[in-house]
Short mmCIF file of C-alpha atoms in Angstrom, two decimals:
data_model
loop_
_atom_site.label_atom_id
_atom_site.label_comp_id
_atom_site.label_asym_id
_atom_site.label_seq_id
_atom_site.Cartn_x
_atom_site.Cartn_y
_atom_site.Cartn_z
CA MET N 2 13.73 0.12 -6.26
CA ALA N 3 14.03 -2.59 -9.15
CA LYS N 4 13.85 -5.31 -6.64
CA TRP N 5 10.86 -3.99 -5.38
CA LEU N 6 8.82 -3.39 -8.70
CA ASN N 7 7.33 -6.45 -10.44
CA PRO N 8 9.81 -7.12 -13.27
CA ARG N 9 7.23 -6.56 -16.49
CA TYR N 10 7.30 -2.91 -15.02
CA SER N 11 10.15 -2.35 -17.19
CA ASP N 12 11.58 1.08 -18.11
CA ASP N 13 9.96 0.92 -21.57
CA VAL N 14 6.54 -0.03 -20.09
CA LEU N 15 6.56 3.02 -16.90
CA ALA N 16 7.75 5.44 -19.77
CA GLN N 17 4.60 4.26 -21.80
CA ALA N 18 2.49 4.33 -18.42
CA GLY N 19 3.86 8.29 -17.88
CA VAL N 20 2.43 8.90 -21.25
CA HIS N 21 -0.55 7.75 -21.02
CA PHE N 22 -0.52 9.34 -17.05
CA LYS N 23 -0.01 12.52 -18.81
CA ASN N 24 -2.49 12.27 -21.37
CA ASN N 25 -5.78 11.30 -18.67
CA GLY N 26 -4.65 12.34 -15.38
CA ALA N 27 -5.59 9.05 -13.69
CA LEU N 28 -3.13 5.86 -13.83
CA ARG N 29 -3.47 2.12 -12.51
CA LEU N 30 -0.49 -0.27 -12.40
CA ILE N 31 -1.96 -3.95 -11.08
CA ASP N 32 0.70 -6.31 -9.76
CA PHE N 33 2.52 -3.38 -9.59
CA LEU N 34 5.26 -4.51 -6.66
CA SER N 35 6.92 -8.07 -5.55
CA PRO N 36 5.19 -10.35 -2.95
CA ALA N 37 8.53 -9.75 -0.81
CA TRP N 38 7.31 -5.58 -0.68
CA LEU N 39 3.88 -6.26 0.15
CA LYS N 40 4.99 -7.92 3.39
CA VAL N 41 7.27 -4.14 4.09
CA LEU N 42 4.05 -2.71 3.97
CA SER N 43 2.53 -4.38 6.33
CA ALA N 44 1.83 -2.38 9.72
CA LYS N 45 2.36 -3.61 13.28
CA SER N 46 0.68 -0.54 15.09
CA TRP N 47 -2.35 1.10 13.95
CA GLN N 48 -3.78 4.93 15.82
CA LYS N 49 -7.31 5.60 15.13
CA ALA N 50 -8.42 8.68 13.80
CA HIS N 51 -11.32 9.30 13.73
CA ASN N 52 -13.73 12.66 13.68
CA PRO N 53 -17.48 11.46 13.25
CA LEU N 54 -18.49 14.47 10.78
CA LYS N 55 -15.90 13.67 8.72
CA TYR N 56 -13.60 10.41 8.76
CA SER N 57 -12.49 7.10 10.68
CA TYR N 58 -9.81 5.15 10.21
CA SER N 59 -6.79 3.50 10.90
CA VAL N 60 -3.12 4.90 10.29
CA SER N 61 0.37 3.96 10.57
CA LYS N 62 3.52 4.89 9.77
CA ALA N 63 5.31 4.38 6.41
CA PRO N 64 8.26 2.31 6.20
CA ASP N 65 11.27 3.60 5.23
CA VAL N 66 11.98 1.85 1.70
CA ALA N 67 8.14 4.20 1.07
CA LYS N 68 9.88 7.54 2.23
CA SER N 69 13.09 6.33 0.04
CA SER N 70 14.52 8.16 -2.94
CA GLU N 71 14.24 5.02 -4.95
CA PHE N 72 10.82 5.62 -4.69
CA LYS N 73 10.39 9.17 -5.31
CA ASN N 74 12.27 8.63 -8.49
CA LEU N 75 9.89 5.88 -9.59
CA ILE N 76 7.13 8.19 -8.49
CA SER N 77 8.66 11.17 -10.43
CA THR N 78 9.38 8.83 -13.55
CA ILE N 79 5.91 8.38 -14.20
CA VAL N 80 4.44 11.48 -13.80
CA GLY N 81 6.93 13.16 -15.64
CA HIS N 82 8.74 15.50 -13.07
CA LYS N 83 10.67 15.89 -9.99
CA ILE N 84 8.67 15.14 -6.92
CA ARG N 85 8.74 14.85 -3.19
CA LEU N 86 6.31 13.39 -1.09
CA SER N 87 4.12 14.41 1.58
CA ALA N 88 1.42 13.62 3.80
CA LEU N 89 2.64 9.90 3.02
CA THR N 90 1.14 7.08 5.67
CA ILE N 91 -0.53 3.90 5.70
CA ALA N 92 -4.17 3.68 6.01
CA LYS N 93 -6.74 1.20 7.39
CA PHE N 94 -10.81 0.98 6.90
CA SER N 95 -12.04 -2.06 8.47
CA LYS N 96 -15.65 -2.67 8.55
CA GLY N 97 -18.00 0.30 9.80
CA ASP N 98 -15.08 3.23 8.45
CA TYR N 99 -15.28 5.42 6.14
CA SER N 100 -14.39 9.26 5.27
CA LEU N 101 -16.88 11.78 3.63
CA LEU N 102 -16.54 15.25 1.79
CA TYR N 103 -17.11 18.27 3.86
CA ASP N 104 -17.72 22.15 3.30
CA SER N 105 -13.82 23.19 5.19
CA LEU N 106 -12.13 20.14 2.94
CA LYS N 107 -9.20 21.82 0.73
CA SER N 108 -9.23 20.82 -2.93
CA GLY N 109 -6.01 18.82 -3.64
CA LYS N 110 -2.81 19.93 -5.61
CA GLY N 111 -0.30 17.52 -7.37
CA VAL N 112 -1.11 13.55 -7.75
CA LEU N 113 -2.55 11.90 -4.43
CA PHE N 114 -1.01 7.55 -5.42
CA PHE N 115 -2.09 5.01 -3.08
CA LEU N 116 -0.99 1.26 -3.23
CA ASP N 117 -3.73 -1.36 -2.37
CA LEU N 118 -2.03 -3.72 0.36
CA ASN N 119 -6.01 -5.78 -0.93
CA SER N 120 -8.79 -6.15 -3.23
CA LEU N 121 -12.26 -5.49 -2.30
CA SER N 122 -15.29 -5.26 -4.98
CA GLU N 123 -17.93 -2.58 -5.39
CA THR N 124 -20.29 -3.38 -3.52
CA GLU N 125 -18.31 -3.72 -0.53
CA GLY N 126 -17.14 -0.61 0.01
CA SER N 127 -13.87 1.36 0.62
CA TYR N 128 -13.59 2.89 -3.04
CA ALA N 129 -12.42 6.45 -3.54
CA VAL N 130 -14.58 8.76 -4.98
CA PHE N 131 -13.57 12.15 -6.50
CA VAL N 132 -15.58 14.52 -7.37
CA LYS N 133 -15.09 18.35 -8.83
CA GLY N 134 -17.89 20.49 -7.45
CA ASP N 135 -20.51 18.47 -7.26
CA THR N 136 -19.28 15.96 -10.26
CA GLU N 137 -17.68 12.58 -10.08
CA VAL N 138 -15.00 12.24 -11.74
CA LEU N 139 -13.69 8.91 -10.70
CA ARG N 140 -14.42 5.95 -8.95
CA VAL N 141 -11.21 3.53 -7.90
CA ILE N 142 -11.88 0.41 -6.80
CA PRO N 143 -9.40 -1.31 -4.70
CA GLU N 144 -7.74 -4.15 -6.59
CA ARG N 145 -4.30 -5.97 -4.24
CA ASN N 146 -1.21 -4.90 -5.52
CA SER N 147 -2.13 -2.07 -7.83
CA LEU N 148 -0.54 1.50 -7.85
CA VAL N 149 -3.64 3.76 -8.65
CA LEU N 150 -2.59 8.07 -9.31
CA VAL N 151 -4.67 10.77 -10.19
CA ARG N 152 -3.80 14.65 -11.35
CA TYR N 153 -5.54 15.75 -7.96
CA ASP N 154 -5.39 19.23 -8.80
CA GLY N 155 -8.37 20.87 -8.16
CA LEU N 156 -10.45 17.73 -7.01
CA ARG N 157 -11.36 16.56 -3.92
CA PHE N 158 -12.16 12.93 -2.23
CA PHE N 159 -13.66 10.37 -0.37
CA THR N 160 -13.25 6.73 0.11
CA LYS N 161 -16.88 4.99 0.63
CA TYR N 162 -18.05 3.35 4.04
CA LEU N 163 -16.89 -0.66 4.36
CA ASN N 164 -19.71 -1.89 5.23
CA HIS N 165 -21.10 -5.21 7.00
CA ARG N 166 -19.64 -7.31 3.54
CA ALA N 167 -16.61 -6.94 3.50
CA LYS N 168 -14.47 -9.61 3.77
CA SER N 169 -11.49 -7.93 4.57
CA GLU N 170 -10.33 -4.61 5.52
CA ARG N 171 -8.47 -2.09 2.97
CA ILE N 172 -5.40 -1.40 3.71
CA PHE N 173 -3.41 0.69 1.16
CA LEU N 174 -0.35 3.44 1.47
CA ILE N 175 -1.36 6.80 0.88
CA GLY N 176 0.80 9.85 -0.44
CA VAL N 177 0.92 12.77 -2.32
CA ALA N 178 3.60 13.47 -5.03
CA LEU N 179 4.31 17.77 -4.76
CA PRO N 180 6.23 19.22 -7.79
CA LYS N 181 9.56 19.81 -6.51
#
């Protein structure tokens, strides 16, 4: 996995990131991967996922490298325990796409992570909002080549509508790291 990482993410830096995550429950690592890895994440084919009362966006299969033991071990190092990956996919939000909170949406478990392939401003939308009950606890604005990890236990999240001001789509790898 070292060949895919930005060289500044040494073992020591990843250990410090793990301490920060343990203490805060959320972490963003910017300029995380080498440019070659970002190209690997670019999906070729998309399927629309659409339920108008819950969500509208496109999905694609995660590449094999995202399912690799090296990637799993990297996430394990940061979260501080062995994990298994679940719900690993690449998502694309185009103008007009969204996801909503709804009554039957269950609270999450484990660690939710996503790796954004491009940046968007808060005014463009498509940011992730994490809530506990009726309270917003975290808002994550998409930033190119950043890995975000959020302790997901007891939280739900939605993705804000990507509006007409957006200069690009939001494309990101998303998954859940569950304790092994």
